[in-house]
PDB file of C-alpha atoms in Angstrom:
ATOM      1  CA  ALA A  12      41.798  61.655-192.649  1.00  0.00           C
ATOM      2  CA  THR A  13      43.512  64.921-193.483  1.00  0.00           C
ATOM      3  CA  VAL A  14      46.039  65.305-196.288  1.00  0.00           C
ATOM      4  CA  LYS A  15      48.828  65.587-193.731  1.00  0.00           C
ATOM      5  CA  ASP A  16      47.875  62.309-192.051  1.00  0.00           C
ATOM      6  CA  LEU A  17      47.600  60.457-195.360  1.00  0.00           C
ATOM      7  CA  SER A  18      50.865  61.887-196.628  1.00  0.00           C
ATOM      8  CA  ALA A  19      52.732  60.635-193.545  1.00  0.00           C
ATOM      9  CA  ILE A  20      51.189  57.173-193.881  1.00  0.00           C
ATOM     10  CA  TRP A  21      51.920  56.986-197.588  1.00  0.00           C
ATOM     11  CA  LEU A  22      55.499  58.105-196.897  1.00  0.00           C
ATOM     12  CA  VAL A  23      56.050  55.142-194.588  1.00  0.00           C
ATOM     13  CA  PHE A  24      54.386  52.800-197.059  1.00  0.00           C
ATOM     14  CA  SER A  25      56.514  54.092-199.928  1.00  0.00           C
ATOM     15  CA  ASN A  26      59.683  53.734-197.836  1.00  0.00           C
ATOM     16  CA  VAL A  27      58.841  50.120-197.067  1.00  0.00           C
ATOM     17  CA  VAL A  28      58.164  49.414-200.754  1.00  0.00           C
ATOM     18  CA  SER A  29      61.434  51.134-201.709  1.00  0.00           C
ATOM     19  CA  ALA A  30      63.389  49.025-199.221  1.00  0.00           C
ATOM     20  CA  VAL A  31      61.878  45.806-200.543  1.00  0.00           C
ATOM     21  CA  HIS A  32      62.592  46.915-204.121  1.00  0.00           C
ATOM     22  CA  PHE A  33      66.225  47.689-203.223  1.00  0.00           C
ATOM     23  CA  LEU A  34      66.750  44.295-201.614  1.00  0.00           C
ATOM     24  CA  LEU A  35      65.294  42.476-204.617  1.00  0.00           C
ATOM     25  CA  SER A  36      67.447  44.501-206.993  1.00  0.00           C
ATOM     26  CA  MET A  37      70.571  43.722-204.987  1.00  0.00           C
ATOM     27  CA  ALA A  38      69.740  40.032-205.031  1.00  0.00           C
ATOM     28  CA  ILE A  39      69.324  40.084-208.806  1.00  0.00           C
ATOM     29  CA  VAL A  40      72.610  41.980-209.311  1.00  0.00           C
ATOM     30  CA  LEU A  41      74.502  39.611-207.044  1.00  0.00           C
ATOM     31  CA  GLY A  42      73.059  36.686-208.935  1.00  0.00           C
ATOM     32  CA  PHE A  43      74.573  37.928-212.202  1.00  0.00           C
ATOM     33  CA  PHE A  44      78.070  38.913-211.001  1.00  0.00           C
ATOM     34  CA  PHE A  45      78.890  36.398-208.279  1.00  0.00           C
ATOM     35  CA  PRO A  46      79.124  32.606-208.380  1.00  0.00           C
ATOM     36  CA  SER A  47      76.535  30.401-206.770  1.00  0.00           C
ATOM     37  CA  GLN A  48      78.739  29.418-203.815  1.00  0.00           C
ATOM     38  CA  VAL A  49      79.160  33.023-202.759  1.00  0.00           C
ATOM     39  CA  LEU A  50      75.421  33.610-203.104  1.00  0.00           C
ATOM     40  CA  ARG A  51      74.707  30.521-201.017  1.00  0.00           C
ATOM     41  CA  THR A  52      77.012  31.748-198.283  1.00  0.00           C
ATOM     42  CA  VAL A  53      75.483  35.226-198.334  1.00  0.00           C
ATOM     43  CA  CYS A  54      71.960  33.816-198.214  1.00  0.00           C
ATOM     44  CA  LEU A  55      72.771  31.624-195.220  1.00  0.00           C
ATOM     45  CA  SER A  56      74.344  34.550-193.413  1.00  0.00           C
ATOM     46  CA  MET A  57      71.456  36.830-194.193  1.00  0.00           C
ATOM     47  CA  SER A  58      68.909  34.229-193.133  1.00  0.00           C
ATOM     48  CA  THR A  59      70.670  33.865-189.791  1.00  0.00           C
ATOM     49  CA  VAL A  60      70.687  37.625-189.298  1.00  0.00           C
ATOM     50  CA  ALA A  61      67.054  37.895-190.383  1.00  0.00           C
ATOM     51  CA  LEU A  62      66.054  35.132-187.945  1.00  0.00           C
ATOM     52  CA  GLY A  63      67.750  36.972-185.092  1.00  0.00           C
ATOM     53  CA  LEU A  64      66.169  40.285-186.011  1.00  0.00           C
ATOM     54  CA  SER A  65      62.731  38.696-186.298  1.00  0.00           C
ATOM     55  CA  PHE A  66      62.711  38.017-182.561  1.00  0.00           C
ATOM     56  CA  ILE A  67      63.436  41.689-181.909  1.00  0.00           C
ATOM     57  CA  PHE A  68      61.418  43.514-184.554  1.00  0.00           C
ATOM     58  CA  GLY A  69      58.878  40.824-185.470  1.00  0.00           C
ATOM     59  CA  ASN A  70      55.996  42.243-183.426  1.00  0.00           C
ATOM     60  CA  LEU A  71      56.785  45.790-184.540  1.00  0.00           C
ATOM     61  CA  LEU A  72      56.771  44.840-188.225  1.00  0.00           C
ATOM     62  CA  LYS A  73      53.541  42.922-187.706  1.00  0.00           C
ATOM     63  CA  GLU A  74      51.875  45.960-186.083  1.00  0.00           C
ATOM     64  CA  ILE A  75      53.098  48.259-188.863  1.00  0.00           C
ATOM     65  CA  PHE A  76      51.765  45.931-191.538  1.00  0.00           C
ATOM     66  CA  GLU A  77      48.363  45.594-189.844  1.00  0.00           C
ATOM     67  CA  SER A  78      48.182  49.368-189.318  1.00  0.00           C
ATOM     68  CA  LEU A  79      48.912  50.063-192.985  1.00  0.00           C
ATOM     69  CA  ILE A  80      46.286  47.562-194.100  1.00  0.00           C
ATOM     70  CA  LEU A  81      43.729  49.113-191.716  1.00  0.00           C
ATOM     71  CA  LEU A  82      44.368  52.710-192.740  1.00  0.00           C
ATOM     72  CA  LEU A  83      45.087  52.370-196.452  1.00  0.00           C
ATOM     73  CA  VAL A  84      42.992  49.396-197.534  1.00  0.00           C
ATOM     74  CA  ILE A  85      40.087  49.088-195.089  1.00  0.00           C
ATOM     75  CA  HIS A  86      39.950  52.782-194.090  1.00  0.00           C
ATOM     76  CA  PRO A  87      37.092  52.424-191.543  1.00  0.00           C
ATOM     77  CA  TYR A  88      37.060  56.017-190.270  1.00  0.00           C
ATOM     78  CA  ASP A  89      38.233  59.574-190.910  1.00  0.00           C
ATOM     79  CA  VAL A  90      39.193  62.455-188.653  1.00  0.00           C
ATOM     80  CA  GLY A  91      36.067  63.805-186.933  1.00  0.00           C
ATOM     81  CA  ASP A  92      34.084  60.551-187.111  1.00  0.00           C
ATOM     82  CA  ARG A  93      32.494  59.063-184.022  1.00  0.00           C
ATOM     83  CA  ILE A  94      33.252  55.354-183.712  1.00  0.00           C
ATOM     84  CA  LEU A  95      31.970  52.612-181.451  1.00  0.00           C
ATOM     85  CA  LEU A  96      34.238  49.636-180.828  1.00  0.00           C
ATOM     86  CA  GLY A  97      33.235  45.988-180.544  1.00  0.00           C
ATOM     87  CA  ASP A  98      32.645  46.015-176.782  1.00  0.00           C
ATOM     88  CA  GLY A  99      30.204  48.913-177.186  1.00  0.00           C
ATOM     89  CA  SER A 100      31.250  50.522-173.909  1.00  0.00           C
ATOM     90  CA  ASN A 101      32.525  53.886-175.163  1.00  0.00           C
ATOM     91  CA  ILE A 102      32.026  56.254-178.079  1.00  0.00           C
ATOM     92  CA  TYR A 103      35.188  57.857-179.408  1.00  0.00           C
ATOM     93  CA  THR A 104      35.660  60.897-181.650  1.00  0.00           C
ATOM     94  CA  VAL A 105      38.696  60.538-183.922  1.00  0.00           C
ATOM     95  CA  GLN A 106      41.061  63.498-183.540  1.00  0.00           C
ATOM     96  CA  LYS A 107      44.242  62.394-185.319  1.00  0.00           C
ATOM     97  CA  ILE A 108      45.405  59.355-187.264  1.00  0.00           C
ATOM     98  CA  ASN A 109      49.011  58.258-186.823  1.00  0.00           C
ATOM     99  CA  ILE A 110      50.900  55.321-188.286  1.00  0.00           C
ATOM    100  CA  LEU A 111      50.676  53.074-185.228  1.00  0.00           C
ATOM    101  CA  THR A 112      47.968  54.772-183.166  1.00  0.00           C
ATOM    102  CA  THR A 113      44.739  56.715-183.518  1.00  0.00           C
ATOM    103  CA  GLU A 114      44.191  59.657-181.195  1.00  0.00           C
ATOM    104  CA  ALA A 115      40.579  59.948-180.055  1.00  0.00           C
ATOM    105  CA  ARG A 116      38.457  61.459-177.292  1.00  0.00           C
ATOM    106  CA  ASP A 117      35.612  59.829-175.384  1.00  0.00           C
ATOM    107  CA  LEU A 118      32.402  61.456-174.153  1.00  0.00           C
ATOM    108  CA  ALA A 119      34.197  62.654-171.001  1.00  0.00           C
ATOM    109  CA  ASN A 120      36.765  64.463-173.216  1.00  0.00           C
ATOM    110  CA  HIS A 121      39.552  62.073-172.208  1.00  0.00           C
ATOM    111  CA  CYS A 122      42.365  61.742-174.737  1.00  0.00           C
ATOM    112  CA  VAL A 123      42.672  58.051-175.665  1.00  0.00           C
ATOM    113  CA  TYR A 124      45.324  56.477-177.878  1.00  0.00           C
ATOM    114  CA  LEU A 125      44.052  53.406-179.703  1.00  0.00           C
ATOM    115  CA  LYS A 126      46.523  50.993-181.278  1.00  0.00           C
ATOM    116  CA  ASN A 127      45.787  50.489-184.958  1.00  0.00           C
ATOM    117  CA  SER A 128      46.986  46.889-184.799  1.00  0.00           C
ATOM    118  CA  LYS A 129      44.341  46.210-182.137  1.00  0.00           C
ATOM    119  CA  LEU A 130      41.666  48.028-184.127  1.00  0.00           C
ATOM    120  CA  PHE A 131      42.566  45.766-187.051  1.00  0.00           C
ATOM    121  CA  HIS A 132      40.991  42.855-185.120  1.00  0.00           C
ATOM    122  CA  GLU A 133      38.063  44.892-183.682  1.00  0.00           C
ATOM    123  CA  ASP A 134      34.555  45.414-185.008  1.00  0.00           C
ATOM    124  CA  ILE A 135      34.249  49.157-185.625  1.00  0.00           C
ATOM    125  CA  LEU A 136      30.892  50.897-185.899  1.00  0.00           C
ATOM    126  CA  ASN A 137      31.271  54.247-187.664  1.00  0.00           C
ATOM    127  CA  LEU A 138      28.501  56.564-186.469  1.00  0.00           C
ATOM    128  CA  GLY A 139      29.507  59.248-188.943  1.00  0.00           C
ATOM    129  CA  ARG A 140      28.754  56.954-191.873  1.00  0.00           C
ATOM    130  CA  SER A 141      25.550  55.581-190.296  1.00  0.00           C
ATOM    131  CA  LEU A 142      23.084  57.859-192.068  1.00  0.00           C
ATOM    132  CA  ASN A 143      19.466  58.472-190.995  1.00  0.00           C
ATOM    133  CA  ALA A 144      19.489  57.324-187.413  1.00  0.00           C
ATOM    134  CA  VAL A 145      16.529  55.170-186.369  1.00  0.00           C
ATOM    135  CA  VAL A 146      15.374  55.751-182.782  1.00  0.00           C
ATOM    136  CA  GLU A 147      12.894  53.765-180.720  1.00  0.00           C
ATOM    137  CA  ILE A 148      10.435  55.082-178.123  1.00  0.00           C
ATOM    138  CA  ASN A 149       8.936  52.629-175.643  1.00  0.00           C
ATOM    139  CA  VAL A 150       5.844  53.411-173.547  1.00  0.00           C
ATOM    140  CA  VAL A 151       4.523  50.997-170.914  1.00  0.00           C
ATOM    141  CA  PHE A 152       0.739  50.947-170.474  1.00  0.00           C
ATOM    142  CA  GLN A 153      -1.454  49.102-168.065  1.00  0.00           C
ATOM    143  CA  SER A 154      -2.736  46.058-169.928  1.00  0.00           C
ATOM    144  CA  SER A 155      -6.333  47.027-169.214  1.00  0.00           C
ATOM    145  CA  GLU A 156      -5.814  50.343-171.057  1.00  0.00           C
ATOM    146  CA  VAL A 157      -4.440  48.902-174.321  1.00  0.00           C
ATOM    147  CA  SER A 158      -6.757  48.410-177.280  1.00  0.00           C
ATOM    148  CA  THR A 159      -6.698  48.711-181.071  1.00  0.00           C
ATOM    149  CA  GLU A 160      -8.368  52.121-180.898  1.00  0.00           C
ATOM    150  CA  VAL A 161      -5.775  53.441-178.425  1.00  0.00           C
ATOM    151  CA  ILE A 162      -2.844  52.223-180.546  1.00  0.00           C
ATOM    152  CA  SER A 163      -4.375  53.787-183.668  1.00  0.00           C
ATOM    153  CA  ARG A 164      -4.800  57.130-181.917  1.00  0.00           C
ATOM    154  CA  ILE A 165      -1.184  57.038-180.710  1.00  0.00           C
ATOM    155  CA  ASN A 166       0.157  56.197-184.183  1.00  0.00           C
ATOM    156  CA  ALA A 167      -1.956  58.928-185.791  1.00  0.00           C
ATOM    157  CA  PHE A 168      -0.737  61.497-183.274  1.00  0.00           C
ATOM    158  CA  VAL A 169       2.934  60.588-183.783  1.00  0.00           C
ATOM    159  CA  GLU A 170       2.516  60.551-187.566  1.00  0.00           C
ATOM    160  CA  ASN A 171       0.956  64.009-187.488  1.00  0.00           C
ATOM    161  CA  TYR A 172       3.778  65.275-185.245  1.00  0.00           C
ATOM    162  CA  ILE A 173       6.633  64.076-187.479  1.00  0.00           C
ATOM    163  CA  SER A 174       4.799  65.424-190.525  1.00  0.00           C
ATOM    164  CA  ASN A 175       4.947  68.874-188.956  1.00  0.00           C
ATOM    165  CA  GLU A 176       8.646  68.364-188.091  1.00  0.00           C
ATOM    166  CA  LYS A 177       9.926  67.435-191.539  1.00  0.00           C
ATOM    167  CA  GLU A 178      13.262  69.124-190.982  1.00  0.00           C
ATOM    168  CA  ALA A 179      14.139  66.644-188.238  1.00  0.00           C
ATOM    169  CA  TRP A 180      12.184  63.462-189.071  1.00  0.00           C
ATOM    170  CA  VAL A 181      11.376  61.410-192.161  1.00  0.00           C
ATOM    171  CA  PRO A 182       7.531  61.441-192.356  1.00  0.00           C
ATOM    172  CA  SER A 183       7.328  58.265-194.437  1.00  0.00           C
ATOM    173  CA  TYR A 184       9.049  56.132-191.797  1.00  0.00           C
ATOM    174  CA  LEU A 185       6.903  55.113-188.825  1.00  0.00           C
ATOM    175  CA  ARG A 186       6.963  51.635-187.320  1.00  0.00           C
ATOM    176  CA  SER A 187       4.627  50.648-184.496  1.00  0.00           C
ATOM    177  CA  PHE A 188       4.839  47.248-182.815  1.00  0.00           C
ATOM    178  CA  CYS A 189       4.866  45.443-179.490  1.00  0.00           C
ATOM    179  CA  ALA A 190       8.060  44.428-177.748  1.00  0.00           C
ATOM    180  CA  LEU A 191       9.628  41.095-178.661  1.00  0.00           C
ATOM    181  CA  SER A 192      11.803  38.911-176.467  1.00  0.00           C
ATOM    182  CA  SER A 193      13.621  36.026-178.205  1.00  0.00           C
ATOM    183  CA  GLY A 194      11.083  36.185-181.021  1.00  0.00           C
ATOM    184  CA  ARG A 195       8.095  36.096-178.654  1.00  0.00           C
ATOM    185  CA  ALA A 196       5.484  38.744-177.893  1.00  0.00           C
ATOM    186  CA  THR A 197       4.132  38.531-174.336  1.00  0.00           C
ATOM    187  CA  CYS A 198       1.345  40.355-172.522  1.00  0.00           C
ATOM    188  CA  ASP A 199       1.055  40.440-168.730  1.00  0.00           C
ATOM    189  CA  LEU A 200      -2.661  40.940-168.061  1.00  0.00           C
ATOM    190  CA  SER A 201      -2.020  41.893-164.439  1.00  0.00           C
ATOM    191  CA  GLY A 202       0.904  44.182-165.240  1.00  0.00           C
ATOM    192  CA  GLY A 203       1.958  46.303-168.184  1.00  0.00           C
ATOM    193  CA  THR A 204       2.308  46.072-171.965  1.00  0.00           C
ATOM    194  CA  THR A 205       5.099  47.827-173.857  1.00  0.00           C
ATOM    195  CA  HIS A 206       4.277  49.658-177.066  1.00  0.00           C
ATOM    196  CA  CYS A 207       7.248  50.525-179.327  1.00  0.00           C
ATOM    197  CA  ILE A 208       7.474  53.265-181.942  1.00  0.00           C
ATOM    198  CA  ARG A 209      10.396  53.607-184.352  1.00  0.00           C
ATOM    199  CA  LEU A 210      11.185  56.852-186.139  1.00  0.00           C
ATOM    200  CA  MET A 211      13.880  57.819-188.647  1.00  0.00           C
ATOM    201  CA  HIS A 212      15.897  60.975-188.076  1.00  0.00           C
ATOM    202  CA  ARG A 213      17.401  62.937-190.934  1.00  0.00           C
ATOM    203  CA  GLN A 214      20.789  63.243-189.217  1.00  0.00           C
ATOM    204  CA  PRO A 215      23.357  60.422-188.925  1.00  0.00           C
ATOM    205  CA  TRP A 216      24.284  58.971-185.567  1.00  0.00           C
ATOM    206  CA  GLN A 217      27.249  61.325-185.664  1.00  0.00           C
ATOM    207  CA  SER A 218      24.887  64.112-184.520  1.00  0.00           C
ATOM    208  CA  ILE A 219      24.022  62.564-181.161  1.00  0.00           C
ATOM    209  CA  PRO A 220      23.014  65.838-179.383  1.00  0.00           C
ATOM    210  CA  GLU A 221      20.476  66.765-182.080  1.00  0.00           C
ATOM    211  CA  ILE A 222      19.022  63.249-182.135  1.00  0.00           C
ATOM    212  CA  ARG A 223      18.631  63.176-178.352  1.00  0.00           C
ATOM    213  CA  ARG A 224      17.018  66.617-178.332  1.00  0.00           C
ATOM    214  CA  ASP A 225      14.466  65.810-181.041  1.00  0.00           C
ATOM    215  CA  THR A 226      13.695  62.390-179.539  1.00  0.00           C
ATOM    216  CA  SER A 227      13.066  63.960-176.135  1.00  0.00           C
ATOM    217  CA  ARG A 228      10.649  66.426-177.714  1.00  0.00           C
ATOM    218  CA  VAL A 229       8.685  63.625-179.366  1.00  0.00           C
ATOM    219  CA  MET A 230       8.524  61.614-176.160  1.00  0.00           C
ATOM    220  CA  TYR A 231       7.470  64.534-173.946  1.00  0.00           C
ATOM    221  CA  THR A 232       4.836  65.639-176.453  1.00  0.00           C
ATOM    222  CA  LEU A 233       3.465  62.089-176.643  1.00  0.00           C
ATOM    223  CA  LEU A 234       3.361  61.731-172.855  1.00  0.00           C
ATOM    224  CA  GLY A 235       1.532  65.047-172.547  1.00  0.00           C
ATOM    225  CA  GLN A 236      -1.086  63.915-175.064  1.00  0.00           C
ATOM    226  CA  LEU A 237      -1.534  60.582-173.282  1.00  0.00           C
ATOM    227  CA  LYS A 238      -2.145  62.493-170.074  1.00  0.00           C
ATOM    228  CA  LYS A 239      -4.812  64.593-171.797  1.00  0.00           C
ATOM    229  CA  TRP A 240      -6.486  61.425-173.054  1.00  0.00           C
ATOM    230  CA  GLY A 241      -6.573  60.067-169.522  1.00  0.00           C
ATOM    231  CA  LEU A 242      -4.537  56.962-170.268  1.00  0.00           C
ATOM    232  CA  ASP A 243      -2.761  55.270-167.385  1.00  0.00           C
ATOM    233  CA  PHE A 244       0.867  54.881-168.369  1.00  0.00           C
ATOM    234  CA  ARG A 245       2.290  54.609-164.888  1.00  0.00           C
ATOM    235  CA  MET A 246       5.232  52.336-164.321  1.00  0.00           C
ATOM    236  CA  THR A 247       4.272  48.770-163.534  1.00  0.00           C
ATOM    237  CA  PRO A 248       5.380  47.137-160.268  1.00  0.00           C
ATOM    238  CA  GLN A 249       9.106  46.483-160.313  1.00  0.00           C
ATOM    239  CA  PRO A 250      11.027  43.642-158.618  1.00  0.00           C
ATOM    240  CA  VAL A 251      12.518  44.416-155.202  1.00  0.00           C
ATOM    241  CA  HIS A 252      16.114  43.519-154.379  1.00  0.00           C
ATOM    242  CA  LEU A 253      16.968  43.172-150.678  1.00  0.00           C
ATOM    243  CA  GLU A 254      20.488  42.994-149.293  1.00  0.00           C
ATOM    244  CA  THR A 255      21.450  41.698-145.846  1.00  0.00           C
ATOM    245  CA  ARG A 256      24.612  41.970-143.869  1.00  0.00           C
ATOM    246  CA  SER A 257      27.051  39.162-143.173  1.00  0.00           C
ATOM    247  CA  PHE A 258      25.941  35.823-141.741  1.00  0.00           C
ATOM    248  CA  GLU A 259      27.637  36.482-138.377  1.00  0.00           C
ATOM    249  CA  ALA A 260      25.779  39.785-137.900  1.00  0.00           C
ATOM    250  CA  HIS A 261      22.527  38.086-138.838  1.00  0.00           C
ATOM    251  CA  GLU A 262      23.132  35.368-136.232  1.00  0.00           C
ATOM    252  CA  GLU A 263      23.824  37.995-133.549  1.00  0.00           C
ATOM    253  CA  GLU A 264      20.527  39.740-134.304  1.00  0.00           C
ATOM    254  CA  ILE A 265      18.639  36.444-134.053  1.00  0.00           C
ATOM    255  CA  ALA A 266      20.306  35.640-130.713  1.00  0.00           C
ATOM    256  CA  GLU A 267      19.451  39.108-129.357  1.00  0.00           C
ATOM    257  CA  LEU A 268      15.836  38.699-130.443  1.00  0.00           C
ATOM    258  CA  ARG A 269      15.627  35.282-128.770  1.00  0.00           C
ATOM    259  CA  ARG A 270      17.030  36.662-125.508  1.00  0.00           C
ATOM    260  CA  GLY A 271      14.453  39.455-125.517  1.00  0.00           C
ATOM    261  CA  ARG A 272      11.620  36.995-126.115  1.00  0.00           C
ATOM    262  CA  SER A 273      12.836  34.683-123.322  1.00  0.00           C
ATOM    263  CA  GLN A 274      13.023  37.564-120.829  1.00  0.00           C
ATOM    264  CA  SER A 275       9.520  38.682-121.744  1.00  0.00           C
ATOM    265  CA  PHE A 276       8.237  35.122-121.316  1.00  0.00           C
ATOM    266  CA  MET A 277       9.863  34.802-117.862  1.00  0.00           C
ATOM    267  CA  ARG A 278       8.260  38.052-116.716  1.00  0.00           C
ATOM    268  CA  GLN A 279       4.840  36.873-117.829  1.00  0.00           C
ATOM    269  CA  GLU A 280       5.296  33.566-115.972  1.00  0.00           C
ATOM    270  CA  SER A 281       6.353  35.318-112.716  1.00  0.00           C
ATOM    271  CA  GLY A 282       3.482  37.816-112.891  1.00  0.00           C
ATOM    272  CA  VAL A 283       5.864  40.789-112.952  1.00  0.00           C
ATOM    273  CA  LEU A 284       5.211  43.173-115.790  1.00  0.00           C
ATOM    274  CA  PRO A 285       7.648  45.874-116.888  1.00  0.00           C
ATOM    275  CA  VAL A 286       6.658  49.344-115.767  1.00  0.00           C
ATOM    276  CA  PRO A 287       6.899  52.083-118.387  1.00  0.00           C
ATOM    277  CA  SER A 288       9.429  54.804-117.643  1.00  0.00           C
ATOM    278  CA  GLY A 289       6.716  57.506-117.641  1.00  0.00           C
ATOM    279  CA  SER A 290       4.508  55.630-115.137  1.00  0.00           C
ATOM    280  CA  LEU A 291       7.502  55.020-112.866  1.00  0.00           C
ATOM    281  CA  ALA A 292       8.373  58.740-112.758  1.00  0.00           C
ATOM    282  CA  GLN A 293       4.742  59.649-111.982  1.00  0.00           C
ATOM    283  CA  TRP A 294       4.651  57.096-109.118  1.00  0.00           C
ATOM    284  CA  GLN A 295       7.836  58.569-107.651  1.00  0.00           C
ATOM    285  CA  ARG A 296       6.426  62.127-107.701  1.00  0.00           C
ATOM    286  CA  SER A 297       3.191  61.045-106.038  1.00  0.00           C
ATOM    287  CA  ALA A 298       5.143  59.143-103.336  1.00  0.00           C
ATOM    288  CA  ARG A 299       7.275  62.194-102.533  1.00  0.00           C
ATOM    289  CA  GLY A 300       4.202  64.438-102.296  1.00  0.00           C
ATOM    290  CA  GLY A 301       2.560  61.992 -99.890  1.00  0.00           C
TER     291      GLY A 301
END
């Protein structure tokens, strides 16, 4: 956060501490100069007033306290950081930090105000503090094309590529493995096999455009080399999802089809066959000429 943001937050925090200190000092002074009966009466009156005010300002005080704890003690982000909340649906860039809210912008440049009291109970992923982003590239091969020699050639090619691109990638980090699902590695002999490659970028996840650009270059270069090697990395057959209309419309189509079949059957039984429209027009022209 900027100095201005922190100064405003610390001003509120210091005012709250000063108010609490004043109330405690007044209670101590009253305890020395007034008898116990007067103090008991004052305490009962104040407790009644405090109970009434708690119903009005209770939620506000709770939100202020949670916001101060989030910003001053936990301090999960600063201005300019990209954050990802617990639901993982949107990425926000922090623009301004207020006492009760945090002003941020999403990827569509919408201005969003996030309540600090709500963020206090959220899981926050700070992309700006997530150094050395690790990206994963998945390539699906036909199972008949995969072998130890092919995987070794792919790993050697990728390792040589990132060694030549030291400014963007960490050459010492290269992980090659097959895809896992619930701790299991599967291979469909009639379909495809997924080969995964993990690389480490030198930029944090804060620099999303640079990471996407460099990852795309690696992937396109790898696909071009696979094409030169003659490997079949076409997409495996995918499941097909069919949608039908309502049940009533489906029943009407079935009834129409049954009526057409019954009419065709009756014509075949009577020996009368339908005459095509073209043949009928030709017969009419010949009859007129005769």
